[in-house]
Short mmCIF file of C-alpha atoms and ligand atoms in Angstrom, two decimals:
data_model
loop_
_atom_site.label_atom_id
_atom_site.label_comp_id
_atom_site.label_asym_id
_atom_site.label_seq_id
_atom_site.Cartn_x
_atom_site.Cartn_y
_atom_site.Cartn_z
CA UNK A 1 84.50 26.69 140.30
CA UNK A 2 83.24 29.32 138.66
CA UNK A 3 79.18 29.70 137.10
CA UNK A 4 78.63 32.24 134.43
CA UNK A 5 76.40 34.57 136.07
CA UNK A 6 73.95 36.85 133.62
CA UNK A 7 75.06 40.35 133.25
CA UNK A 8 71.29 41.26 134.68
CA UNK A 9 72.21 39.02 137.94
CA UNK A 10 75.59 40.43 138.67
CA UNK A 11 73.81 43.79 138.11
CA UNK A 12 71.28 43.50 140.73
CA UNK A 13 74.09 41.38 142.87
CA UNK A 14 75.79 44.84 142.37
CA UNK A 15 73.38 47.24 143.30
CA UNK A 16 73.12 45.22 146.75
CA UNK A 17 76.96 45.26 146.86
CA UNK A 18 77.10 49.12 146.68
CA UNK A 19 74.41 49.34 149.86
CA UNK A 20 76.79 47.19 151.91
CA UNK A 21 74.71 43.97 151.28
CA UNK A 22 75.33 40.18 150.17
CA UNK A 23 73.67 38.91 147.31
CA UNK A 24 74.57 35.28 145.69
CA UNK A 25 72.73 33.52 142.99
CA UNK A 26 71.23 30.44 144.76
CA UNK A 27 69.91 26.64 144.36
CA UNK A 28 68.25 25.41 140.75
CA UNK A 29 70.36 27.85 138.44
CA UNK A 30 73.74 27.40 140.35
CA UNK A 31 73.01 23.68 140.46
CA UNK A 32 71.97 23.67 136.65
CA UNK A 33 75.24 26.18 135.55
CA UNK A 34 77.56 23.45 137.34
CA UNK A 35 75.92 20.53 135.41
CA UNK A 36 76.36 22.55 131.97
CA UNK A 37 72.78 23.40 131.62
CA UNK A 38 71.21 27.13 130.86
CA UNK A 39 68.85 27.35 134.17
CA UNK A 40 65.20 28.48 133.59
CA UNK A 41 65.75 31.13 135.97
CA UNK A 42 68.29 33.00 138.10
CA UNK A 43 67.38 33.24 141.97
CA UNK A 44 69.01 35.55 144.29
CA UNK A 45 69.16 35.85 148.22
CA UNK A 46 70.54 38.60 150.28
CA UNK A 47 71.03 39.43 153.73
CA UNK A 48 68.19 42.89 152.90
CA UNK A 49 64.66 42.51 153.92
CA UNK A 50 62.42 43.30 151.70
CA UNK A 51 62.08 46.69 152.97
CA UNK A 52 65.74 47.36 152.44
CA UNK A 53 65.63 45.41 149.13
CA UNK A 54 62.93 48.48 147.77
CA UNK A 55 65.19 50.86 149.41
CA UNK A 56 68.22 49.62 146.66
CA UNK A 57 66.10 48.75 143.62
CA UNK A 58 64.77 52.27 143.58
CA UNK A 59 64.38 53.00 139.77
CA UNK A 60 63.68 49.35 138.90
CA UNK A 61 60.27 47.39 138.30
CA UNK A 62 59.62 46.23 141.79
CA UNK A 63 56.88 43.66 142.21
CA UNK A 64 56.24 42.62 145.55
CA UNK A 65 55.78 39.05 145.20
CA UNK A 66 55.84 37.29 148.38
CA UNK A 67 57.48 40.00 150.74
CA UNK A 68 55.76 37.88 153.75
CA UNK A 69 58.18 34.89 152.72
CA UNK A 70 60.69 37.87 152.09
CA UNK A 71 60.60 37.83 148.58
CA UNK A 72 60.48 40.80 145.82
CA UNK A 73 60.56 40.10 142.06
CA UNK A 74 63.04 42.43 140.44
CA UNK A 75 61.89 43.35 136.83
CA UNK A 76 65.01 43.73 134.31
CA UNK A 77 64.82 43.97 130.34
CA UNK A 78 61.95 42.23 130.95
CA UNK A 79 62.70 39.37 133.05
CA UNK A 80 61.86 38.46 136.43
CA UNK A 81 64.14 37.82 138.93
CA UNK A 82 63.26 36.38 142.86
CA UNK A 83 65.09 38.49 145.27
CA UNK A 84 65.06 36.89 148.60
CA UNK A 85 65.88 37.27 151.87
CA UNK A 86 67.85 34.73 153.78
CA UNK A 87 65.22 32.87 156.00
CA UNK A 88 64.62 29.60 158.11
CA UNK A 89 61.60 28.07 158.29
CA UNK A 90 59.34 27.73 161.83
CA UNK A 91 58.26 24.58 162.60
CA UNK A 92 56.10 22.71 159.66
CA UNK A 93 52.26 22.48 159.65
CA UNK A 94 50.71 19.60 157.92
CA UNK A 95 53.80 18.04 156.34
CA UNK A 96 54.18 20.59 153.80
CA UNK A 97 54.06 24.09 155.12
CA UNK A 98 56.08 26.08 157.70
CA UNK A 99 53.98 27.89 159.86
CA UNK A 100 56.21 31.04 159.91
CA UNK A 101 59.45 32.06 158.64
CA UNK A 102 62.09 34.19 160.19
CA UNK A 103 64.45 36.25 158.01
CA UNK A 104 68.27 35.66 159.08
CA UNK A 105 71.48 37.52 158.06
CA UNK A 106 73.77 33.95 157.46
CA UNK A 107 73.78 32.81 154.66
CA UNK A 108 74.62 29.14 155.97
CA UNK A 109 71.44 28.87 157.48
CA UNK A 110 69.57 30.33 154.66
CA UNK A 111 71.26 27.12 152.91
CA UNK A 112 70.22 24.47 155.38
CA UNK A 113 66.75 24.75 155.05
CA UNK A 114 67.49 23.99 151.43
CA UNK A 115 66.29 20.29 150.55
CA UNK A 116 69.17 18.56 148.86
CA UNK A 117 72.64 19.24 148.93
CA UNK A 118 72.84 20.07 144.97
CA UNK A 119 69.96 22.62 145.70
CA UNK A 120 72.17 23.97 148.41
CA UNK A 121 74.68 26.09 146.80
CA UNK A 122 74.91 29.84 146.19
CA UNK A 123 77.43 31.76 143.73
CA UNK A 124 78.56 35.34 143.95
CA UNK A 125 82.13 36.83 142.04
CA UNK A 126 83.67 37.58 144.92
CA UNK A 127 82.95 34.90 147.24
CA UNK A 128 82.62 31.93 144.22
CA UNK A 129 80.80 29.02 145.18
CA UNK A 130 79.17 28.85 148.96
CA UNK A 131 78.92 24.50 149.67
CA UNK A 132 78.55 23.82 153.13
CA UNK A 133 76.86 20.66 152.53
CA UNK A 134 78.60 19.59 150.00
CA UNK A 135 76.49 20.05 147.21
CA UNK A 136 79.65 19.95 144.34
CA UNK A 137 80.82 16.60 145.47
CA UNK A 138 76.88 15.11 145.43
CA UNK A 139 76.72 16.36 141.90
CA UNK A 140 79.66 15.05 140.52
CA UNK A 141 78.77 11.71 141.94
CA UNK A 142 75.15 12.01 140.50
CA UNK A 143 73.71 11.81 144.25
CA UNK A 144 70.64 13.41 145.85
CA UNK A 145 71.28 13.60 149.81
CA UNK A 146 69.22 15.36 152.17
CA UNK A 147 70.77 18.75 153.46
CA UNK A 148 70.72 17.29 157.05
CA UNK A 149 68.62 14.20 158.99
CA UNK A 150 66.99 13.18 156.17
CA UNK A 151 63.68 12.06 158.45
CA UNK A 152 63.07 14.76 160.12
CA UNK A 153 63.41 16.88 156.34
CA UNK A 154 60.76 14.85 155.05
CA UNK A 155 58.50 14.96 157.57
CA UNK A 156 58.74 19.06 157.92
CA UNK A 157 57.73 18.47 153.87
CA UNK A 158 56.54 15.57 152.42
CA UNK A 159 56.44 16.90 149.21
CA UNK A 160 60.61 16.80 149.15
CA UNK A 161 59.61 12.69 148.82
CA UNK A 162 58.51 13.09 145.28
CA UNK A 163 61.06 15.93 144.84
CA UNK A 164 64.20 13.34 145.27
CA UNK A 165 62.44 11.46 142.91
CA UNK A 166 61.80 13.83 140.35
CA UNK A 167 65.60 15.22 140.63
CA UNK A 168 67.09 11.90 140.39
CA UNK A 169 64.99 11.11 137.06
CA UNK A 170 65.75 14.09 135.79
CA UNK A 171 69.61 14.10 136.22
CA UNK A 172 69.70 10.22 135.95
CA UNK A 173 70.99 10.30 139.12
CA UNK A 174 70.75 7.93 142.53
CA UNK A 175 69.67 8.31 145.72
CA UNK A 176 72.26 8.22 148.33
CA UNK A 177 71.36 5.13 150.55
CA UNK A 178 70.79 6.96 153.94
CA UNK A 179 68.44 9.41 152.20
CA UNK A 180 66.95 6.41 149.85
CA UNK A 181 65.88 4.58 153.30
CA UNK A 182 64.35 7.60 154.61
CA UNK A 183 62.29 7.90 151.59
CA UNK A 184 60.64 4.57 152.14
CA UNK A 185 60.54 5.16 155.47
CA UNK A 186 59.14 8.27 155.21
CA UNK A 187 56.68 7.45 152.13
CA UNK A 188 53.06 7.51 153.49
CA UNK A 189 53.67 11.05 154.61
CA UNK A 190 53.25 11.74 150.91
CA UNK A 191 49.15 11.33 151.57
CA UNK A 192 49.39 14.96 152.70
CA UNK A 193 50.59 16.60 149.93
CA UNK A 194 47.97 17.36 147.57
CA UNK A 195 46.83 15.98 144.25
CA UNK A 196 48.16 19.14 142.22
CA UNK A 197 51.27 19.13 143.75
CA UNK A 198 51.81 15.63 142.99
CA UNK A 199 50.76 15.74 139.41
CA UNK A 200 53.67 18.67 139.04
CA UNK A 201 56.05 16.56 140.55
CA UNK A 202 55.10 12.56 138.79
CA UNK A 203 54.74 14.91 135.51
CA UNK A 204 58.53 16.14 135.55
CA UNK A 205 59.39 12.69 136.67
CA UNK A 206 58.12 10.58 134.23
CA UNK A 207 59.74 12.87 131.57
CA UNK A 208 63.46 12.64 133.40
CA UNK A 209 66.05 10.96 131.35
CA UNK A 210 66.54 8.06 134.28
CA UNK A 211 62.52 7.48 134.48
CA UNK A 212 62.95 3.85 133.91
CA UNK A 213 65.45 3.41 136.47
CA UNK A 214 63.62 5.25 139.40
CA UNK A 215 59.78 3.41 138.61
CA UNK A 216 61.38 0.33 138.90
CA UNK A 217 63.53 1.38 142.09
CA UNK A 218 60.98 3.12 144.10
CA UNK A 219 56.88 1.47 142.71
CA UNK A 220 56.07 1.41 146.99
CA UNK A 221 56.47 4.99 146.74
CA UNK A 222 54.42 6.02 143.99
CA UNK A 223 52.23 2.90 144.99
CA UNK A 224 51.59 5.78 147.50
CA UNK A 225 49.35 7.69 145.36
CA UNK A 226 48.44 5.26 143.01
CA UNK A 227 47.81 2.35 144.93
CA UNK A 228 46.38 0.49 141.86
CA UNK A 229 50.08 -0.46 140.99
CA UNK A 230 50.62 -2.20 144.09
CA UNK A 231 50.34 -5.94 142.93
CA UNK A 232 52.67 -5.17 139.59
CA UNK A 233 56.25 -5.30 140.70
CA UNK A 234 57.41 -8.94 140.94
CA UNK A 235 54.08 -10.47 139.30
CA UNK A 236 55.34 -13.28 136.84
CA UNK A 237 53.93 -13.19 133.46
CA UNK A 238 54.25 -16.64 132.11
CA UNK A 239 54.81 -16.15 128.56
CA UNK A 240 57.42 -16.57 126.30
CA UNK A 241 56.93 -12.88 124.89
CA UNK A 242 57.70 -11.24 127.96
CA UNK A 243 61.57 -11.32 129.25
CA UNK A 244 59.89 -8.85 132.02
CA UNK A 245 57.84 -8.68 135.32
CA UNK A 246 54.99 -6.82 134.72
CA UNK A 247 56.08 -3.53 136.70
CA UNK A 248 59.27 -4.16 135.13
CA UNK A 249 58.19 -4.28 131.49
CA UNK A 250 56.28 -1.10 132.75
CA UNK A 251 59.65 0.63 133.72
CA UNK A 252 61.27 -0.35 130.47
CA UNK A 253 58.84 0.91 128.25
CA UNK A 254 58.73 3.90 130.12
CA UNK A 255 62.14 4.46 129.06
CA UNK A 256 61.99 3.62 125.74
CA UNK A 257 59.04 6.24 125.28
CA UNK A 258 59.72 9.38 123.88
CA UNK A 259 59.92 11.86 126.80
CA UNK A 260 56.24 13.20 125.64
CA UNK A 261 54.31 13.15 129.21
CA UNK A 262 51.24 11.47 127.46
CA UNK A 263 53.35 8.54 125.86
CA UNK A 264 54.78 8.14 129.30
CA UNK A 265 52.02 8.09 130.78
CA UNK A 266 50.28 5.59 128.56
CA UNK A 267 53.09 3.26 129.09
CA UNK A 268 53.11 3.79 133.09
CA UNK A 269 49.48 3.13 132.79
CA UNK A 270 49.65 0.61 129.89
CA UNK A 271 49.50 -2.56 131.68
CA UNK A 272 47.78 -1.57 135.36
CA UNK A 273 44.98 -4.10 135.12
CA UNK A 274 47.52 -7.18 134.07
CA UNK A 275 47.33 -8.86 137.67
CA UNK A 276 43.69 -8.51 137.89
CA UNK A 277 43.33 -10.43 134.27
CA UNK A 278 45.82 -12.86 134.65
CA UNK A 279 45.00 -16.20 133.56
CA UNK A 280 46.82 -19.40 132.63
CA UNK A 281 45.98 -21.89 129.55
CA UNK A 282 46.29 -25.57 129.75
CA UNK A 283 49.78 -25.13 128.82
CA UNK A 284 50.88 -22.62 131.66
CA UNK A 285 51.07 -19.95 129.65
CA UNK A 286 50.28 -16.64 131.27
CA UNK A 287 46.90 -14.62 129.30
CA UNK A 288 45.83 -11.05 130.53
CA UNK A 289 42.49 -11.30 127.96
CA UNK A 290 40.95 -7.68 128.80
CA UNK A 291 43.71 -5.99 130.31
CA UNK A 292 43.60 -2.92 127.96
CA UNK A 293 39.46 -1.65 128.86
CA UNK A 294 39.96 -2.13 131.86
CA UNK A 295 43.41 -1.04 132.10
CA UNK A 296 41.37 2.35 130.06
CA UNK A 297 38.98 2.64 132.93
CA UNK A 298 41.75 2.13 135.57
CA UNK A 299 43.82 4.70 134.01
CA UNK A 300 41.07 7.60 133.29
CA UNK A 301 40.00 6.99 137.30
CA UNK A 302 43.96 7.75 138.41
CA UNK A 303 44.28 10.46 136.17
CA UNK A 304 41.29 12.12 137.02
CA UNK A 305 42.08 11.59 140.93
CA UNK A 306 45.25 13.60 139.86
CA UNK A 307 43.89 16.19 138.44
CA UNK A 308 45.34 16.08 135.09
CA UNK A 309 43.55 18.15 132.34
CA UNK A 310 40.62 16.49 130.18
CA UNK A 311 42.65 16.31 126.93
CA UNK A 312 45.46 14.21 128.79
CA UNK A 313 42.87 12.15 130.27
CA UNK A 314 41.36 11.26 126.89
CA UNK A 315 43.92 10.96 125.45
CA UNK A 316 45.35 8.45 127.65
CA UNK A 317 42.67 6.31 128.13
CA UNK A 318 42.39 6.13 124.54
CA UNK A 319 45.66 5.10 123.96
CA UNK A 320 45.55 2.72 126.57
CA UNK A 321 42.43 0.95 125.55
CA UNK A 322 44.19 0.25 121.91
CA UNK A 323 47.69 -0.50 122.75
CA UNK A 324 47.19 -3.74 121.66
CA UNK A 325 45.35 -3.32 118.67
CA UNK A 326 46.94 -5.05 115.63
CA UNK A 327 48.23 -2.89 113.03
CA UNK A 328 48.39 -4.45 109.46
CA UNK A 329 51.14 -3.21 107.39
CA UNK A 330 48.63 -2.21 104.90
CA UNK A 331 47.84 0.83 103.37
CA UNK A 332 43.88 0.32 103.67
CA UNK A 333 44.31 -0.83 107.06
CA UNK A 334 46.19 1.98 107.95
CA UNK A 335 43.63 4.44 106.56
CA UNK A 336 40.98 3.18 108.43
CA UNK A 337 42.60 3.38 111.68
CA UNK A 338 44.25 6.28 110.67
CA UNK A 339 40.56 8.13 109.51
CA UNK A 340 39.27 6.83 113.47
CA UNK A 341 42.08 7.99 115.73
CA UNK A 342 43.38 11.11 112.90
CA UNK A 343 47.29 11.66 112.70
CA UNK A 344 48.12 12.53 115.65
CA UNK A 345 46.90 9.76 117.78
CA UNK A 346 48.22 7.41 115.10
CA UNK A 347 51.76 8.77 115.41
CA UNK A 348 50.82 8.27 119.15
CA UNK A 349 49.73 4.71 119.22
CA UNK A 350 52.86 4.05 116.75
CA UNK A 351 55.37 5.21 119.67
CA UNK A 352 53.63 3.61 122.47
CA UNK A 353 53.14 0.10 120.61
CA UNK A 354 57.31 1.02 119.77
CA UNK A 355 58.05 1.38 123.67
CA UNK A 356 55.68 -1.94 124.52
CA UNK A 357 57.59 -3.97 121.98
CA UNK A 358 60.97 -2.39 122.67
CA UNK A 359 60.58 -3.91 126.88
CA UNK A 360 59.46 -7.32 125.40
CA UNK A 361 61.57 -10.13 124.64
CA UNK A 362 64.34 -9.53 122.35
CA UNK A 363 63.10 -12.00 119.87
CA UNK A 364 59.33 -10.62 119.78
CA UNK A 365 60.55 -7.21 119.43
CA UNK A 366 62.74 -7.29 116.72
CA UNK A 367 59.65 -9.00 114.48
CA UNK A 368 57.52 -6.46 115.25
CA UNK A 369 59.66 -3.17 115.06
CA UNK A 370 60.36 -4.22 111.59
CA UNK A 371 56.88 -4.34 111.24
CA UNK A 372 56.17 -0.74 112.79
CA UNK A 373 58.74 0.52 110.30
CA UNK A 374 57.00 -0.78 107.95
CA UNK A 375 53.79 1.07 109.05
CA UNK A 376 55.42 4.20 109.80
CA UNK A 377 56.24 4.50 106.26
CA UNK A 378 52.98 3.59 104.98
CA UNK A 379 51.79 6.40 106.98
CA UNK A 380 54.20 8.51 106.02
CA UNK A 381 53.55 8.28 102.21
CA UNK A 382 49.74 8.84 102.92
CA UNK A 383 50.01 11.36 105.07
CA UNK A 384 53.01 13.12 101.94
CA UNK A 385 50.57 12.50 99.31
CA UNK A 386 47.33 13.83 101.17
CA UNK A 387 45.51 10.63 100.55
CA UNK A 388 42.07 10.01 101.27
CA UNK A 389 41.45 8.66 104.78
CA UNK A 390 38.69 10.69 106.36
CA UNK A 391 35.21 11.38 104.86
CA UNK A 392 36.19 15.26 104.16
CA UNK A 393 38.92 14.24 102.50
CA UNK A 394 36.58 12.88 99.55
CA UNK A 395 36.70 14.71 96.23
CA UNK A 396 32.69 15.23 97.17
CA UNK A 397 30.63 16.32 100.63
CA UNK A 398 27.04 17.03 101.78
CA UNK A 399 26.25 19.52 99.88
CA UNK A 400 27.06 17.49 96.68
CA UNK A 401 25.00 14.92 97.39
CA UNK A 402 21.99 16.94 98.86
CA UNK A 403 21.76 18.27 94.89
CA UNK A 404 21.46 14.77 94.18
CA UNK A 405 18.41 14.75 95.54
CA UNK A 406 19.57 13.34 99.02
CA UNK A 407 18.00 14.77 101.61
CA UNK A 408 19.75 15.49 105.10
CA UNK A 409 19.35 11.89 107.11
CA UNK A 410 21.19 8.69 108.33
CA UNK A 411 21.11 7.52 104.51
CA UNK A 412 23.19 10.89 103.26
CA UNK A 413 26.04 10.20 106.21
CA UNK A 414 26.22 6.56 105.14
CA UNK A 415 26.90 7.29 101.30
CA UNK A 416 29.31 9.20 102.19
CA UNK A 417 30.95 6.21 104.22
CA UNK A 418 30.42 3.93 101.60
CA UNK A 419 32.04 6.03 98.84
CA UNK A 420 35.39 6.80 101.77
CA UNK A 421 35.07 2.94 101.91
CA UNK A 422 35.21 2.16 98.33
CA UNK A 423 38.28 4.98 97.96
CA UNK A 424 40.15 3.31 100.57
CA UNK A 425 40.25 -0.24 99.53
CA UNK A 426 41.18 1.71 96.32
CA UNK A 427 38.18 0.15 94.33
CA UNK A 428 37.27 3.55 92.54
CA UNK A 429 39.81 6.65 92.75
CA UNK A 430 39.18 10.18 94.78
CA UNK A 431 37.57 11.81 91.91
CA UNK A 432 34.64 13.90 92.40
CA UNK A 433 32.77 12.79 88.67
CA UNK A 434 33.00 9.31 89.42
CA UNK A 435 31.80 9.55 92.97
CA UNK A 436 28.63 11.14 92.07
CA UNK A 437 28.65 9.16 89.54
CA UNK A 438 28.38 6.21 92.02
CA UNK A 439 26.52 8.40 94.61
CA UNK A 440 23.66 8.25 92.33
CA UNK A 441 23.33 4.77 92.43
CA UNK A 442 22.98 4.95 96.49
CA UNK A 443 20.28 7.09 96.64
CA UNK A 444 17.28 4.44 95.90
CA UNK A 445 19.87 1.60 98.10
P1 ATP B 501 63.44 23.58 139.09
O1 ATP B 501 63.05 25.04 139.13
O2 ATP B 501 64.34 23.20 137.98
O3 ATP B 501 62.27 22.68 139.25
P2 ATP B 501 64.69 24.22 141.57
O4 ATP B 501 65.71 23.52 142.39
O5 ATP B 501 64.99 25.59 141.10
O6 ATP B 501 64.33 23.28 140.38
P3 ATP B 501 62.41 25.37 142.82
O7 ATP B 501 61.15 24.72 143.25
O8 ATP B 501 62.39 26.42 141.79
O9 ATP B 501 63.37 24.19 142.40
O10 ATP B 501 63.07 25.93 144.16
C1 ATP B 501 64.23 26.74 144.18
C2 ATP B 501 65.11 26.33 145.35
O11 ATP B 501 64.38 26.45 146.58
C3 ATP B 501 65.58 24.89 145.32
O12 ATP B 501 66.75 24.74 144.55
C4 ATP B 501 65.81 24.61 146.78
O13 ATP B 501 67.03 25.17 147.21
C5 ATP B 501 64.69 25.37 147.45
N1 ATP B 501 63.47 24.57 147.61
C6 ATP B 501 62.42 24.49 146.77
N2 ATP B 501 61.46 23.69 147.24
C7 ATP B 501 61.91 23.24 148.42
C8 ATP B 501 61.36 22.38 149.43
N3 ATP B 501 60.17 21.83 149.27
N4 ATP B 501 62.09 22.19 150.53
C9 ATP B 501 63.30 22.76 150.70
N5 ATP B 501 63.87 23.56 149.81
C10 ATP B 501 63.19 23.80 148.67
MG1 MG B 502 63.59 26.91 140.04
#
């Protein structure tokens, strides 16, 4: 097994070497090398404090990042590297943190405070690949497993909960069943960890390629921190458009989202108030009549709790609140939605109605993906031709219409909606002499 290490790694790898110390390359980048991807960034661990560490790198950017937790930053051609020292962990405060650490010279035991068994590897040239737990094996099998009992690992961190999770969506991989139990087991401990941490953690999950697979395997877990999707998995929907339970459907269209952490987290948040709205006609049939605004006010309350940004939040809820809204496929219909919600929101709505039809019934969704094709080339061509949709795209403005003799009120702002009106429904063209033209005539209306 061999991992193509960066010159810049084997260099500082060698400059420990010639003061008679280890140094490996160690957990995400040996774990990402082995599964064919470029890691984000090259760790290393060594037997040196960081007092010997300085006493090698002499010459090179030293920045003492964490040297408590044993840890320098080495600074070459301009990028970073983590320099540790081996350590294990004291015993764990408040789920999540240990309350000490004690710098080691084995490597093994560096290892076994590692979380999962692919995160448990190191690499050096000389030595290849160092798996005591086996780590290769796990990842050839697609398998998170706990490096060790995996109950007593979560509760020392509960955070490593959400961090199986997030791996496994990622890779599209399982979760061995001794470690899966533990995780349910284990699950409530994930009320310590806080709301940042988790956003970091649901965020890279979400936008795994096995997303779909995981939300639908594991909604008591993140029914955890979102309690609000508790009553979703297994609740019927009664209706002939829906093939789906509703926290399945959810799943599904998760999936079939592009892996844009808004879209996926519209369509995780899509359908939240469906049990609360469920209602049944005279002929059985299941109605959710007001699912989306509250499913909007639902969804802005999570998101907030989790601390994502304002813009996400909006955004969101927005798209949320309109999921449902029917689209003509109309070029004047399309310019009026297209003038309220502006491009990008529109190309939005487009992919999350997509993913909602897409985790329907098979029948349902072919009718109306032919008709979002239909709409995305609509937009398309407007969007090509730089047709009029928005009142500044008009041919005349304010200022225009203020030399008509308009003066600056309610009655100025609503000519200028009635000419964007009339140039939409293509009744007069985009051209400035016949808009003043008719601009005139609103003045005394
Ligand atoms: P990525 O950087 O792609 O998110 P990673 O595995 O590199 O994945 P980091 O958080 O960068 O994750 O951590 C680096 C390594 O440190 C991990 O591979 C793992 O060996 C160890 N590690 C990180 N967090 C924990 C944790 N909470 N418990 C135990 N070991 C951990
Ligand atoms: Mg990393």
């Amino acid at each position: 097994m061999t991992v193509a290490l960066p010159d810049n790694v084997r260099q500082i790898i060698d400059i420990l070497a010639r003061r008679g110390y280890d140094g490996y390359a160690v957990g995400g980048c040996v774990r990402d090398s082995l599964l064919g991807k470029t890691p984000h960034d090259w760790d290393i661990c060594t037997p040196a404090t960081p007092e010997e560490m300085k006493a090698c790198f002499t010459g090179l950017r030293v920045i003492e990042t964490g040297v408590r937790h044993g840890t320098l930053t080495v600074m070459l051609d301009g990028t970073p590297y983590e320099v540790t020292t081996y350590r294990v962990d004291g015993d764990y405060r408040d789920h999540r943190h240990p309350e000490s650490v004690t710098f080691v010279r084995s490597l093994i035991d560096d290892l076994s405070r590692r979380d999962f068994t692919i995160n448990a590897m190191a690499y050096n040239d000389k030595e290849g690949l160092v798996d005591p737990f086996g780590g290769w094996e796990d990842l050839s099998a697609g398998l998170i497993r706990c490096v060790g009992n995996p109950d007593e690992r979560f509760d020392e961190d509960a955070l490593r909960i959400l961090r199986a999770l997030r791996f496994a969506s990622v890779f599209g991989f399982r979760i061995e069943p001794d470690t899966a139990a533990s995780l349910r087991r284990q699950k409530q401990l994930l009320c310590h960890i806080s709301a940042e941490r988790i956003n970091t953690e649901l965020s890279k999950l979400l936008c795994g390629d096995g997303a779909g697979e995981i939300l639908k395997n594991y909604p008591d877990i993140i029914a955890v921190f979102i309690p609000e999707i508790t009553p979703m998995p297994g609740f019927e929907q009664h209706n002939p458009y829906h093939r789906y339970d509703v926290w399945e459907h959810t799943a599904v269209s998760v999936q079939n989202a592009p892996r844009e952490l808004v879209l996926r987290l519209v369509m995780l948040l899509h359908d939240i108030a469906k049990p609360r709205c469920f209602t049944r006609d005279a002929n059985g049939a299941g109605h959710f009549y007001g699912h989306q605004a509250i499913g909007a006010k639902l969804a802005q309350r999570i998101l907030r709790r989790l601390k994502y940004d304002n813009r996400t939040v909006d955004t969101v809820t927005m798209l949320v609140r309109c999921h449902d809204v029917a689209i003509q496929p109309d070029a004047r219909a399309v310019k009026r939605l297209l003038g309220k919600l502006g491009p990008d929101n529109f190309k939005r709505l487009l992919a999350v109605k997509r993913a909602d039809f897409s985790a329907k019934s098979a029948d349902h969704c072919a009718r109306n993906i032919e008709k979002l094709d239909a709409i995305q080339g609509i937009l398309q061509r407007i969007l090509e031709e730089g047709q009029c949709f928005r009142v500044k795209d008009l041919a005349v403005n304010g200022s225009d219409l203020l030399a008509l003799g308009f003066s600056q009120d309610k009655k100025l702002g609503r000519a200028l909606e009635t000419l964007l009106e009339l140039v939409i429904s293509e009744q007069v063209p985009n051209d400035r002499a016949q808009l003043l033209k008719i601009a005139e005539t609103l003045k005394d209306a």
